[in-house]
Every structure is written in structure tokens, then in C-alpha cells.
Coordinates of C-alpha atoms in Angstrom, one line a residue:
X29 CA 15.4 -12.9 26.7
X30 CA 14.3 -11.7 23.4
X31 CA 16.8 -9.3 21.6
X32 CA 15.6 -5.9 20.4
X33 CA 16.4 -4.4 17.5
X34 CA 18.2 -0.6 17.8
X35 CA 15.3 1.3 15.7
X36 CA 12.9 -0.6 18.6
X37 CA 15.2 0.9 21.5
X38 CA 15.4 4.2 20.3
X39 CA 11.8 4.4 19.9
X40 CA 11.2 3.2 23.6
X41 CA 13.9 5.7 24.6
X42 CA 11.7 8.6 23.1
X43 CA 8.9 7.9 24.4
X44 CA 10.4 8.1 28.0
X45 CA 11.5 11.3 27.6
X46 CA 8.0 12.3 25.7
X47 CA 6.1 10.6 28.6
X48 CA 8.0 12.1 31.2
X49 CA 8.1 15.9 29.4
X50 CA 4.9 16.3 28.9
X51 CA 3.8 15.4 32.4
X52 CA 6.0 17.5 34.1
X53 CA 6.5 15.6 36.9
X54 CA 5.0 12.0 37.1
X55 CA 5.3 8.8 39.3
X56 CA 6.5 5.8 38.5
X57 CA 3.4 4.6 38.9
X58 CA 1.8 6.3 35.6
X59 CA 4.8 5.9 34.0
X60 CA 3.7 2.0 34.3
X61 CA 0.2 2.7 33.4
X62 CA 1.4 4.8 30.1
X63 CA 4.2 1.7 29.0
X64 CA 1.4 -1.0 29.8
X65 CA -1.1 0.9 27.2
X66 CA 1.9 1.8 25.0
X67 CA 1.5 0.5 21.1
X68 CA 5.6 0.0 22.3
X69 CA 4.9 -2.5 25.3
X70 CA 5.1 -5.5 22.7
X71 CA 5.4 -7.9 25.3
X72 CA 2.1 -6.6 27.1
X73 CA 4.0 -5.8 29.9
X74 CA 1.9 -4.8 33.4
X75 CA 4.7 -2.2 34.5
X76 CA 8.0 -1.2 33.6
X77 CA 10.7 -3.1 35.0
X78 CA 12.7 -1.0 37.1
X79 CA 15.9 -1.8 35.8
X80 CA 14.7 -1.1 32.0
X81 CA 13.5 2.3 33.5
X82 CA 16.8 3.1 34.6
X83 CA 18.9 1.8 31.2
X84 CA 16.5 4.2 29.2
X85 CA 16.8 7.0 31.4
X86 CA 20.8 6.5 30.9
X87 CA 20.8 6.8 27.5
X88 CA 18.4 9.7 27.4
X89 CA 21.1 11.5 28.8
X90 CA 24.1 9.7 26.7
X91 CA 21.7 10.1 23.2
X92 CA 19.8 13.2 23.9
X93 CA 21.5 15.3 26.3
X94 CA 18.4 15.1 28.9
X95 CA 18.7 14.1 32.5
X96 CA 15.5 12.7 34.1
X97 CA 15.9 13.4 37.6
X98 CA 13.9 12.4 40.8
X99 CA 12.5 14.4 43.1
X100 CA 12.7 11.9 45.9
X101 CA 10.4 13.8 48.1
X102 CA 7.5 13.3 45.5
X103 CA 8.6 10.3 44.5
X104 CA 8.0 11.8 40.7
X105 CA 10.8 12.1 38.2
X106 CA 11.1 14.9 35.2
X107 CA 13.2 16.1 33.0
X108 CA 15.4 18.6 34.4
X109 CA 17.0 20.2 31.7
X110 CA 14.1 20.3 29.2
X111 CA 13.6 24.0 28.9
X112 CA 12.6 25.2 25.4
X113 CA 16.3 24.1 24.1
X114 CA 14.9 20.2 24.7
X115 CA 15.3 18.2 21.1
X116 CA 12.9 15.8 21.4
X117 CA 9.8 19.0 22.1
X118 CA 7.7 18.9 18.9

């Protein structure tokens, strides 16, 4: 396994939450299609693993405060405590 530096993480770990705020809602699906054409995907990744997926949605909440939830009916996850107080919103 090939060790990532912290600057690397906590890039990855914004653009989560970026991805997943500005869609609103979106599947895991795009969220696979986004990190495979991400300049971040150095490993040229087809999908998201889903256990990375969950680690950075952890410490979204842990760094930034922000819970991406699921809406298990959709099958779509968003941010659920974004509003207009969310840190990362530029």
C-alpha cells in the first residue's frame, strides 16, 4: 500500500465535501466518475473504494464539522449540515 502524505489527504478530503456540496445530492456512482477524472485520483483509480469513501467522510466531520449523510431511499448522499455557515463554500 503506498503511504500518503497529510497535505495529499486533506486535499482528497476537500474535494469530497466540494464534490458532494455542490451536487446537492449525488450517487455514489458520480461520485466514482468525478474521483476517476480527478487531477487527485493519482493512482488512476476506476471508482472509489468504498471503504476510502467512508474514512473521508469521517474525517469531514472530525476536521470540518460536516456530516455527509445518506438518503438511503435515493441511494444519494449530501451534506446535511452545509447551510450558508459550511467552511469549505467559496
Amino acid at each position: 500500500m503506498k503511504k500518503t502524505s497529510a497535505s495529499t489527504l486533506f486535499n482528497r478530503y476537500i474535494w469530497s465535501v466540494e464534490v458532494i456540496n455542490a451536487s446537492g445530492e449525488i450517487t455514489r456512482g458520480e461520485i466514482d466518475r468525478r474521483w476517476s477524472a480527478s487531477v487527485l485520483n493519482e493512482e488512476n483509480e476506476d471508482s472509489l473504494p468504498e471503504r476510502t469513501f467512508h474514512r473521508w467522510r469521517v474525517a469531514a466531520e472530525e476536521l470540518f464539522g460536516v456530516n455527509i449523510a445518506c438518503n438511503r431511499s435515493k441511494g444519494t448522499y449530501f451534506i446535511e449540515n452545509g447551510g450558508d455557515n459550511m467552511a469549505l463554500k467559496g
